[in-house]
Coordinates of C-alpha atoms and ligand atoms in Angstrom, one line a residue:
M1 CA -70.5 -24.9 2.9
K2 CA -70.7 -22.1 0.4
Y3 CA -68.8 -18.9 0.9
I4 CA -69.6 -15.3 -0.2
F5 CA -66.9 -12.6 0.2
V6 CA -67.9 -9.0 0.2
T7 CA -65.3 -6.3 -0.6
G8 CA -65.7 -2.5 -1.0
G9 CA -64.2 -0.2 -3.6
V10 CA -63.7 3.5 -4.4
V11 CA -64.7 4.9 -1.0
S12 CA -65.6 3.8 2.5
S13 CA -69.0 4.0 4.1
L14 CA -70.7 2.3 1.1
G15 CA -72.8 0.1 3.3
K16 CA -71.0 -3.1 2.6
G17 CA -72.3 -4.4 6.0
L18 CA -75.8 -3.5 5.0
A19 CA -75.4 -5.1 1.6
G20 CA -74.1 -8.3 3.2
A21 CA -76.8 -8.3 5.9
S22 CA -79.5 -7.8 3.2
L23 CA -78.2 -10.6 1.1
G24 CA -78.2 -12.7 4.3
T25 CA -81.9 -11.9 4.8
L26 CA -82.8 -12.8 1.2
L27 CA -80.9 -16.1 1.5
E28 CA -82.6 -17.0 4.8
H29 CA -85.9 -16.3 3.2
R30 CA -85.0 -18.8 0.5
G31 CA -84.7 -21.4 3.3
L32 CA -80.9 -21.4 3.7
R33 CA -79.0 -21.2 6.9
V34 CA -76.7 -18.2 7.0
T35 CA -73.9 -17.0 9.2
M36 CA -71.9 -13.8 8.8
Q37 CA -68.4 -12.7 9.6
K38 CA -66.5 -9.4 9.5
L39 CA -62.7 -9.2 8.9
D40 CA -61.3 -5.8 10.0
P41 CA -57.8 -4.9 8.8
Y42 CA -56.9 -2.6 11.7
L43 CA -54.5 -3.7 14.5
N44 CA -56.7 -3.2 17.5
V45 CA -57.6 -6.6 18.9
D46 CA -61.2 -5.4 19.1
P47 CA -63.0 -2.0 18.7
G48 CA -63.8 -1.9 22.5
T49 CA -61.2 0.8 23.2
M50 CA -61.9 3.0 20.2
N51 CA -63.7 6.3 20.3
P52 CA -67.3 6.0 19.1
L53 CA -66.9 9.2 17.2
Q54 CA -64.2 7.6 15.1
H55 CA -65.5 4.1 14.8
G56 CA -69.2 4.2 15.6
E57 CA -70.8 2.2 18.4
V58 CA -69.2 -0.9 19.8
Y59 CA -71.7 -3.7 19.3
V60 CA -71.7 -6.3 22.1
L61 CA -72.5 -10.0 21.5
A62 CA -74.1 -12.4 23.9
D63 CA -70.7 -14.0 24.6
G64 CA -69.3 -10.6 25.6
A65 CA -67.3 -9.9 22.5
E66 CA -67.0 -6.2 21.7
T67 CA -67.4 -6.0 17.9
D68 CA -67.8 -3.8 14.9
L69 CA -71.3 -2.2 14.4
D70 CA -71.8 -4.2 11.2
L71 CA -72.4 -7.2 13.4
G72 CA -75.4 -5.3 14.7
H73 CA -76.7 -5.2 11.1
Y74 CA -76.1 -8.9 10.7
E75 CA -78.0 -9.8 13.9
R76 CA -80.9 -7.4 13.1
F77 CA -81.3 -8.6 9.5
T78 CA -80.8 -12.3 10.0
K79 CA -81.5 -15.0 12.5
C80 CA -77.8 -15.8 13.0
V81 CA -76.4 -15.9 16.5
L82 CA -73.0 -14.4 16.4
T83 CA -70.0 -15.1 18.7
R84 CA -66.5 -13.6 19.0
E85 CA -65.4 -15.9 16.1
N86 CA -67.6 -13.8 13.8
N87 CA -65.4 -10.6 14.0
L88 CA -61.7 -11.0 13.2
T89 CA -59.2 -8.2 13.2
S90 CA -55.6 -8.1 12.0
G91 CA -54.8 -7.5 15.7
Q92 CA -56.3 -10.9 16.6
V93 CA -54.6 -12.6 13.7
Y94 CA -51.2 -11.2 14.6
E95 CA -51.8 -11.9 18.3
T96 CA -52.5 -15.6 17.5
V97 CA -49.5 -16.0 15.2
L98 CA -47.1 -14.3 17.5
S99 CA -48.2 -16.4 20.5
N100 CA -47.8 -19.5 18.3
E101 CA -44.3 -18.4 17.5
R102 CA -43.4 -17.8 21.1
R103 CA -44.7 -21.3 22.0
G104 CA -42.4 -22.7 19.3
D105 CA -45.0 -23.9 16.9
Y106 CA -43.0 -22.7 13.9
L107 CA -39.7 -23.7 15.3
G108 CA -36.9 -23.3 12.7
K109 CA -39.1 -21.4 10.3
T110 CA -39.2 -17.7 9.4
V111 CA -42.6 -16.4 10.3
Q112 CA -44.1 -14.4 7.5
V113 CA -47.3 -12.6 6.4
I114 CA -47.5 -15.2 3.6
P115 CA -48.1 -18.1 4.6
H116 CA -48.5 -17.7 8.4
I117 CA -50.8 -14.7 8.6
T118 CA -52.8 -15.7 5.5
D119 CA -53.1 -19.3 6.8
E120 CA -54.5 -18.1 10.1
I121 CA -57.1 -16.0 8.3
K122 CA -58.1 -19.0 6.2
R123 CA -58.3 -21.1 9.3
R124 CA -60.7 -18.6 10.9
I125 CA -62.9 -18.5 7.7
R126 CA -62.9 -22.3 7.6
S127 CA -63.8 -22.7 11.3
F128 CA -67.5 -22.3 10.7
E129 CA -67.6 -25.4 8.6
N130 CA -67.1 -27.7 11.5
A131 CA -69.8 -26.1 13.6
G132 CA -72.2 -27.4 10.9
N133 CA -75.0 -24.9 11.7
A134 CA -74.9 -22.9 8.5
D135 CA -75.1 -23.5 4.7
I136 CA -73.6 -20.2 3.8
L137 CA -70.9 -17.9 5.3
I138 CA -71.0 -14.3 4.2
T139 CA -67.6 -12.7 5.0
E140 CA -67.3 -8.9 4.7
I141 CA -63.8 -7.4 4.5
G142 CA -63.5 -4.0 6.1
G143 CA -61.8 -1.1 4.5
T144 CA -61.5 -0.2 0.8
T145 CA -59.7 -2.1 -2.0
G146 CA -56.2 -0.7 -2.4
D147 CA -55.6 -0.2 1.3
I148 CA -52.2 -1.7 2.1
E149 CA -53.4 -3.2 5.4
G150 CA -56.2 -5.1 3.7
L151 CA -53.8 -7.0 1.4
P152 CA -53.3 -10.1 3.6
F153 CA -57.0 -10.6 3.8
L154 CA -57.5 -10.3 0.0
E155 CA -54.6 -12.7 -0.6
A156 CA -56.1 -15.2 1.9
I157 CA -59.4 -15.0 0.1
R158 CA -57.8 -15.5 -3.3
Q159 CA -56.2 -18.7 -2.1
F160 CA -59.3 -19.8 -0.3
I161 CA -61.5 -19.4 -3.4
L162 CA -58.9 -21.3 -5.5
Q163 CA -58.9 -24.1 -3.0
V164 CA -62.7 -24.6 -2.5
G165 CA -63.5 -23.8 -6.2
H166 CA -65.6 -21.1 -7.9
E167 CA -68.9 -23.1 -7.5
N168 CA -68.4 -22.9 -3.7
A169 CA -67.1 -19.4 -3.2
I170 CA -67.8 -16.1 -4.9
L171 CA -66.7 -12.5 -4.5
I172 CA -69.1 -9.6 -4.5
H173 CA -67.6 -6.1 -4.9
V174 CA -69.6 -3.2 -3.5
T175 CA -68.7 -0.1 -5.3
L176 CA -69.6 3.5 -6.0
V177 CA -70.9 4.8 -9.3
P178 CA -70.9 8.6 -8.8
F179 CA -73.1 11.1 -10.6
I180 CA -71.2 14.0 -11.8
K181 CA -73.6 17.0 -12.0
A182 CA -71.6 19.1 -14.4
A183 CA -71.4 16.3 -16.9
G184 CA -74.9 15.1 -16.1
E185 CA -73.6 11.5 -16.1
L186 CA -72.9 8.5 -14.0
K187 CA -69.2 7.6 -14.0
T188 CA -67.9 4.1 -14.2
K189 CA -64.2 4.7 -14.2
P190 CA -63.7 4.6 -10.4
T191 CA -65.3 1.1 -10.4
Q192 CA -63.2 0.0 -13.3
Q193 CA -60.1 1.0 -11.5
S194 CA -61.1 -0.6 -8.2
V195 CA -61.9 -3.9 -10.0
A196 CA -58.6 -3.6 -11.8
K197 CA -56.9 -3.3 -8.4
L198 CA -58.6 -6.6 -7.4
R199 CA -57.6 -8.3 -10.6
E200 CA -54.0 -7.3 -10.1
I201 CA -53.9 -9.5 -7.1
G202 CA -55.7 -12.3 -8.7
L203 CA -59.3 -11.6 -7.6
Q204 CA -62.2 -11.3 -10.0
P205 CA -65.5 -10.3 -8.6
E206 CA -68.5 -12.3 -9.9
I207 CA -71.0 -9.6 -8.8
L208 CA -70.9 -5.8 -8.6
V209 CA -73.2 -4.1 -6.2
C210 CA -73.3 -0.5 -7.4
R211 CA -74.2 2.2 -5.0
T212 CA -75.6 5.1 -6.9
E213 CA -77.9 8.1 -6.6
M214 CA -79.4 7.6 -10.1
P215 CA -80.8 4.6 -11.9
L216 CA -78.1 2.6 -13.9
E217 CA -79.2 2.9 -17.5
A218 CA -78.5 0.0 -19.9
D219 CA -75.4 1.7 -21.4
V220 CA -73.8 2.2 -17.9
R221 CA -74.5 -1.4 -17.0
E222 CA -73.0 -2.6 -20.2
K223 CA -69.8 -0.6 -19.7
L224 CA -69.5 -1.9 -16.1
S225 CA -70.0 -5.4 -17.3
L226 CA -67.6 -5.2 -20.2
Y227 CA -64.7 -3.4 -18.5
C228 CA -65.0 -5.1 -15.1
N229 CA -65.3 -8.5 -16.7
V230 CA -68.6 -9.2 -14.9
S231 CA -71.7 -10.7 -16.6
L232 CA -74.4 -8.2 -17.4
D233 CA -77.0 -9.7 -15.0
A234 CA -74.4 -9.5 -12.2
V235 CA -74.3 -5.7 -12.3
I236 CA -76.7 -4.9 -9.4
E237 CA -78.0 -1.4 -8.9
A238 CA -78.2 -0.4 -5.3
R239 CA -79.8 3.0 -5.1
D240 CA -79.9 5.0 -1.9
V241 CA -83.0 3.8 -0.1
E242 CA -85.6 6.5 0.4
N243 CA -87.0 5.9 3.8
S244 CA -85.6 3.0 5.7
I245 CA -82.6 0.7 5.5
Y246 CA -85.0 -2.2 5.8
E247 CA -86.0 -1.5 2.2
F248 CA -82.6 -2.5 1.0
P249 CA -83.1 -6.3 0.8
L250 CA -86.3 -5.7 -1.2
M251 CA -84.4 -3.5 -3.6
L252 CA -81.6 -6.0 -4.1
Q253 CA -84.2 -8.8 -4.6
E254 CA -85.8 -6.8 -7.4
E255 CA -82.3 -6.5 -9.0
G256 CA -82.0 -10.3 -8.8
L257 CA -79.0 -10.4 -6.4
D258 CA -80.0 -13.5 -4.5
E259 CA -81.1 -15.3 -7.7
K260 CA -77.7 -14.6 -9.2
V261 CA -75.8 -15.7 -6.1
C262 CA -77.8 -19.0 -5.9
R263 CA -77.1 -19.7 -9.6
L264 CA -73.4 -19.1 -9.2
L265 CA -73.1 -21.2 -6.1
R266 CA -75.4 -24.0 -7.6
L267 CA -77.9 -23.6 -4.8
E268 CA -81.4 -24.8 -5.7
T269 CA -84.1 -23.1 -3.6
P270 CA -87.5 -21.5 -4.1
P271 CA -87.4 -17.6 -4.5
A272 CA -87.4 -15.6 -1.3
D273 CA -90.8 -14.9 0.2
M274 CA -90.5 -11.4 1.5
E275 CA -94.2 -10.7 2.2
G276 CA -93.7 -10.6 6.0
W277 CA -90.7 -8.3 5.6
K278 CA -92.6 -6.0 3.3
R279 CA -95.3 -5.6 5.9
I280 CA -92.8 -4.6 8.6
V281 CA -91.2 -2.1 6.2
H282 CA -94.6 -0.7 5.4
S283 CA -95.4 -0.2 9.1
I284 CA -92.0 1.5 9.6
V285 CA -92.3 3.7 6.5
H286 CA -96.0 4.7 6.6
P287 CA -97.0 5.1 10.2
T288 CA -100.3 6.7 11.3
H289 CA -98.9 8.5 14.3
R290 CA -95.7 10.4 15.1
T291 CA -93.8 11.2 18.3
T292 CA -90.6 13.0 19.1
I293 CA -87.9 11.5 21.2
A294 CA -84.9 13.4 22.5
V295 CA -81.7 11.4 22.7
V296 CA -79.4 13.3 25.1
G297 CA -75.8 12.1 24.5
K298 CA -72.3 13.3 23.8
Y299 CA -71.4 11.5 20.6
V300 CA -74.1 13.4 18.7
E301 CA -72.2 14.4 15.6
L302 CA -71.9 10.9 14.3
Q303 CA -75.0 9.0 13.3
D304 CA -73.2 5.7 13.9
A305 CA -72.3 6.3 17.5
Y306 CA -75.7 5.3 18.8
K307 CA -76.7 3.1 15.8
S308 CA -78.4 0.3 17.7
I309 CA -80.4 2.7 19.8
Y310 CA -81.7 4.5 16.7
E311 CA -82.6 1.2 15.1
A312 CA -84.4 -0.1 18.2
L313 CA -86.4 3.1 18.3
C314 CA -87.3 2.6 14.7
H315 CA -88.5 -1.0 15.3
A316 CA -90.5 0.2 18.4
G317 CA -92.1 2.8 16.2
G318 CA -93.1 0.2 13.7
A319 CA -94.7 -1.9 16.5
N320 CA -96.8 1.1 17.6
D321 CA -97.7 2.3 14.1
C322 CA -95.8 5.4 15.0
G323 CA -93.0 7.3 13.3
V324 CA -90.2 8.3 15.7
D325 CA -88.7 11.7 15.1
L326 CA -85.4 11.9 16.8
K327 CA -84.2 15.1 18.4
I328 CA -80.5 14.6 19.0
V329 CA -79.4 16.8 21.9
D330 CA -75.8 17.5 22.9
A331 CA -75.8 17.1 26.7
E332 CA -73.2 19.9 26.9
E333 CA -75.7 22.3 25.3
I334 CA -78.1 21.6 28.1
E335 CA -75.4 22.5 30.6
I336 CA -75.2 25.9 28.9
D337 CA -78.8 26.7 28.2
G338 CA -80.8 24.6 30.7
A339 CA -83.0 21.6 29.9
D340 CA -86.2 23.5 29.0
K341 CA -84.6 25.2 26.0
H342 CA -83.8 21.8 24.4
L343 CA -86.4 19.4 25.8
A344 CA -89.6 21.4 25.9
G345 CA -92.2 19.7 23.8
V346 CA -90.6 16.3 23.3
S347 CA -92.7 13.3 24.2
G348 CA -89.9 11.1 25.5
I349 CA -86.3 11.4 26.7
L350 CA -83.6 8.7 26.3
V351 CA -80.2 8.9 27.8
P352 CA -77.9 6.3 26.2
G353 CA -74.6 4.7 27.3
G354 CA -71.3 6.5 27.6
F355 CA -68.0 6.9 29.3
G356 CA -66.2 9.8 31.0
D357 CA -67.6 12.9 32.7
R358 CA -68.0 15.2 29.7
G359 CA -71.7 16.1 29.4
T360 CA -72.9 14.2 32.5
E361 CA -74.3 17.3 34.3
G362 CA -76.4 18.0 31.2
K363 CA -77.7 14.4 31.2
I364 CA -78.5 14.7 34.9
A365 CA -80.5 17.9 34.1
A366 CA -82.3 16.0 31.4
A367 CA -83.2 13.1 33.8
R368 CA -84.5 15.6 36.3
Y369 CA -86.6 17.4 33.7
A370 CA -88.2 14.0 32.7
R371 CA -88.8 13.1 36.3
E372 CA -90.3 16.4 37.4
K373 CA -92.4 17.0 34.2
G374 CA -93.7 13.4 34.0
I375 CA -92.1 12.9 30.6
P376 CA -91.4 9.2 29.7
Y377 CA -87.7 8.5 30.4
F378 CA -85.6 5.6 29.2
G379 CA -82.1 5.3 30.6
I380 CA -79.6 2.9 29.1
C381 CA -76.5 1.9 31.0
L382 CA -74.9 5.3 31.7
G383 CA -78.5 6.6 31.4
M384 CA -79.4 4.4 34.3
Q385 CA -76.5 5.6 36.4
I386 CA -77.4 9.2 35.5
A387 CA -81.0 8.6 36.7
S388 CA -79.7 7.2 40.0
I389 CA -77.4 10.2 40.6
E390 CA -80.2 12.6 39.8
F391 CA -82.6 10.9 42.1
A392 CA -80.0 10.7 44.9
R393 CA -79.2 14.4 44.6
N394 CA -82.6 15.9 44.2
A395 CA -85.2 13.5 45.6
C396 CA -83.1 12.1 48.5
V397 CA -81.1 15.3 49.1
L398 CA -77.8 13.5 49.1
E399 CA -75.7 16.5 48.1
G400 CA -72.8 15.9 45.8
A401 CA -74.0 12.4 45.0
N402 CA -72.2 11.1 41.9
S403 CA -70.5 8.1 40.2
T404 CA -66.9 7.5 41.3
E405 CA -66.2 7.4 37.5
F406 CA -66.8 11.2 37.4
D407 CA -65.9 12.2 40.9
P408 CA -63.7 9.8 42.8
K409 CA -64.1 11.8 46.0
T410 CA -67.9 12.2 46.0
P411 CA -69.4 12.1 49.5
H412 CA -72.2 9.9 48.1
P413 CA -70.9 7.3 45.6
V414 CA -74.3 6.0 44.5
I415 CA -72.6 4.5 41.5
A416 CA -69.2 2.9 42.2
L417 CA -66.9 0.1 41.2
L418 CA -67.5 -3.4 42.5
D419 CA -64.5 -4.7 44.6
E420 CA -63.5 -7.1 41.8
Q421 CA -63.1 -4.1 39.4
V422 CA -61.1 -1.9 41.7
D423 CA -57.7 -3.3 40.8
V424 CA -58.3 -3.8 37.1
T425 CA -55.8 -1.7 35.1
E426 CA -56.2 -3.1 31.6
K427 CA -58.7 -1.3 29.6
G428 CA -59.4 -3.8 26.8
G429 CA -62.1 -6.4 27.4
S430 CA -62.1 -5.9 31.2
M431 CA -65.6 -4.6 31.8
R432 CA -68.7 -6.6 32.8
L433 CA -69.6 -7.8 29.3
G434 CA -72.1 -9.9 27.5
A435 CA -75.4 -11.5 28.4
W436 CA -76.3 -11.9 32.0
P437 CA -79.5 -13.1 33.6
A438 CA -81.7 -10.9 35.7
L439 CA -84.9 -11.2 37.7
I440 CA -87.8 -8.7 37.4
K441 CA -90.1 -7.6 40.1
P442 CA -93.8 -8.6 39.3
G443 CA -96.1 -5.6 38.8
S444 CA -93.3 -3.3 37.6
K445 CA -93.4 -1.4 34.3
S446 CA -90.6 -3.7 33.1
H447 CA -92.6 -6.8 34.0
E448 CA -95.5 -5.4 32.1
A449 CA -93.2 -4.9 29.1
Y450 CA -91.4 -8.3 29.1
G451 CA -94.4 -10.3 30.2
H452 CA -92.2 -12.6 32.4
T453 CA -89.8 -12.2 35.2
E454 CA -86.6 -13.9 33.9
I455 CA -84.6 -12.1 31.3
A456 CA -81.1 -12.1 29.9
E457 CA -79.6 -8.9 28.5
R458 CA -76.2 -7.8 27.2
H459 CA -74.0 -5.6 29.4
R460 CA -71.0 -3.4 28.8
H461 CA -70.0 -1.4 31.9
R462 CA -67.6 -1.2 34.8
Y463 CA -69.6 0.7 37.4
E464 CA -72.6 -0.4 39.3
F465 CA -75.5 0.9 41.5
N466 CA -74.1 1.0 45.0
S467 CA -76.4 -1.2 47.2
A468 CA -75.5 0.8 50.3
Y469 CA -77.9 3.5 49.0
R470 CA -80.8 1.1 48.1
E471 CA -83.0 1.6 51.1
R472 CA -82.6 5.3 51.3
M473 CA -83.6 5.7 47.6
E474 CA -86.5 3.2 47.9
A475 CA -87.9 5.1 50.8
K476 CA -88.2 8.1 48.5
G477 CA -90.1 6.3 45.7
L478 CA -87.4 4.5 43.7
L479 CA -88.4 1.0 42.6
I480 CA -85.7 -1.6 42.2
A481 CA -87.5 -3.4 39.4
G482 CA -84.7 -5.8 38.4
T483 CA -81.7 -7.4 40.0
S484 CA -79.1 -10.1 39.2
P485 CA -80.5 -13.5 40.2
N486 CA -78.9 -13.4 43.6
G487 CA -80.2 -9.9 44.3
S488 CA -76.8 -8.3 44.7
L489 CA -76.6 -6.1 41.5
V490 CA -79.3 -3.6 40.6
E491 CA -80.3 -4.1 36.9
I492 CA -83.4 -1.9 36.5
I493 CA -84.7 1.1 38.4
E494 CA -88.1 2.7 37.9
L495 CA -90.0 5.6 39.6
K496 CA -93.2 4.7 41.4
D497 CA -95.1 7.9 40.7
H498 CA -94.3 8.5 37.1
P499 CA -96.1 7.6 33.9
W500 CA -93.0 5.7 32.5
Y501 CA -89.6 6.1 33.9
V502 CA -87.4 3.0 33.4
A503 CA -83.6 2.9 33.5
V504 CA -81.6 -0.3 32.9
Q505 CA -77.9 -1.1 33.5
F506 CA -77.8 -3.2 30.4
H507 CA -78.1 -2.6 26.6
P508 CA -81.6 -3.7 25.4
E509 CA -80.9 -2.1 22.0
F510 CA -78.7 -5.0 21.0
L511 CA -81.6 -7.4 21.1
S512 CA -84.1 -5.4 19.0
K513 CA -85.0 -6.6 15.5
P514 CA -87.5 -5.2 13.0
E515 CA -89.7 -8.3 13.4
T516 CA -89.2 -8.5 17.2
P517 CA -88.9 -5.0 18.6
H518 CA -87.5 -4.9 22.1
P519 CA -90.4 -4.8 24.7
L520 CA -88.9 -1.9 26.7
F521 CA -88.4 0.2 23.6
R522 CA -91.9 -0.7 22.4
D523 CA -93.5 0.4 25.7
F524 CA -91.3 3.5 25.9
I525 CA -92.7 4.6 22.5
K526 CA -96.2 3.7 23.6
A527 CA -95.8 5.8 26.7
A528 CA -94.4 8.7 24.6
M529 CA -97.4 8.5 22.3
G530 CA -99.7 8.8 25.3
R531 CA -98.3 12.2 26.1
Ligands
LIG1 N1 -69.3 4.5 32.0 C1 -70.2 3.6 32.7 C2 -69.6 2.4 33.2 O1 -68.5 2.0 32.8 C3 -71.4 3.3 31.7 C4 -71.0 2.4 30.6 C5 -72.0 2.4 29.4 O2 -72.9 3.2 29.4 N2 -71.9 1.5 28.5 O3 -70.2 1.7 34.1

């Protein structure tokens, strides 16, 4: 197995995850089998309990792991199927080492960061070799070079590269080359210092991926090469993409990144055939039509909080030859001004997942607006619960209907905890998580989209549609379009008399890729275009 490590320098948010994922795409298109891993230096065991406004969305894997959003990039850009092994945090490393210590595994020894923590990190990097289903592992290290908390990871990598040899493992450093307006120049010093920091601890990157607003001229490339001790053809320019992140692999290919990687790792393959990828990018970047979709949420300030949803909308646009203009609406603003002020004129309304009651009344007003005005509506997880509450209150006249998450004393708990969740007090990893099968009702909009009746979709929620209200709601025109295989849990609701109103208890956005857009997102956009 060959190993590629990706570190980041100078600042955070450089798109290391995207760079790694893009390299993964290129290597796959050269016929190699790739898997990807993220090492996060923070102490949380997983990001499941972190605020999306701080950390971005929590990406859920098929096996139920709650992971960093970069794993979403990995799954969207490559064919790899990720599991909880693919996202390692310091918290998990320490948890393992400490429970080994309690069991007596290190009896007599002093347990230390070096070698015990670093050995455990190396073991987790190595673990992919035995699975035997990939030729290359791309491992991204979260954080920025120079962070104290990242040091054990970097030390583990230094040892690892030494042990497997430079022809089997390389280091790529993603860095910033800022343009200083006043000087009219690109500056290489931050990168030089960041690489010096790596060399101090015995790591020498073989490749520099330079994020920059301006083209890297020959003299800048030479400087970077000479002072960072990296060969000239390994200084890769990564300019901000103009239209779509899916252009990124194409840009890196032009710069020769995958070629260089293969040469360093002694991999002989034909060049990557990116024609199919180019066609998809073209359909995303140059659509014939346009439509406006309102996303009504509460984590609206941060682009990353609904990352997978925005990506899935983009893929669905590509499939319909339609550009999707997003109108990000803060649900609390709807509470102040009413739905019409913010939603008039949009062609579709999407209410995404969420937790806690802030903004829920605004989302309920948005769902009502969509139902009454015949605007295509797509509810996801909380968005499905919101739609159920709205329908119960306004179509079934169940006054005060609510979820017990927002109002524990509601007279009509149309969304409530299942018995097995009532006594759960731990917050971490205790929700209904991961891929679960569901059955779809023939003839429904969902059936039309999927084209079959058996599906499996990823979940991340605690509350459920309360079956005690099923009949009353069905009598008023709600369609239970999908359930768990034994029929007990409601997975999808639709409205019978509406152009397209579909709300799902799961997270379809996690299964959408540019080449294979999710069928529900695809049909939602199609319905919006029909308006
Ligand atoms: N807060 C809701 C629940 O726990 C919805 C969760 C979500 O949207 N992911 O059931």
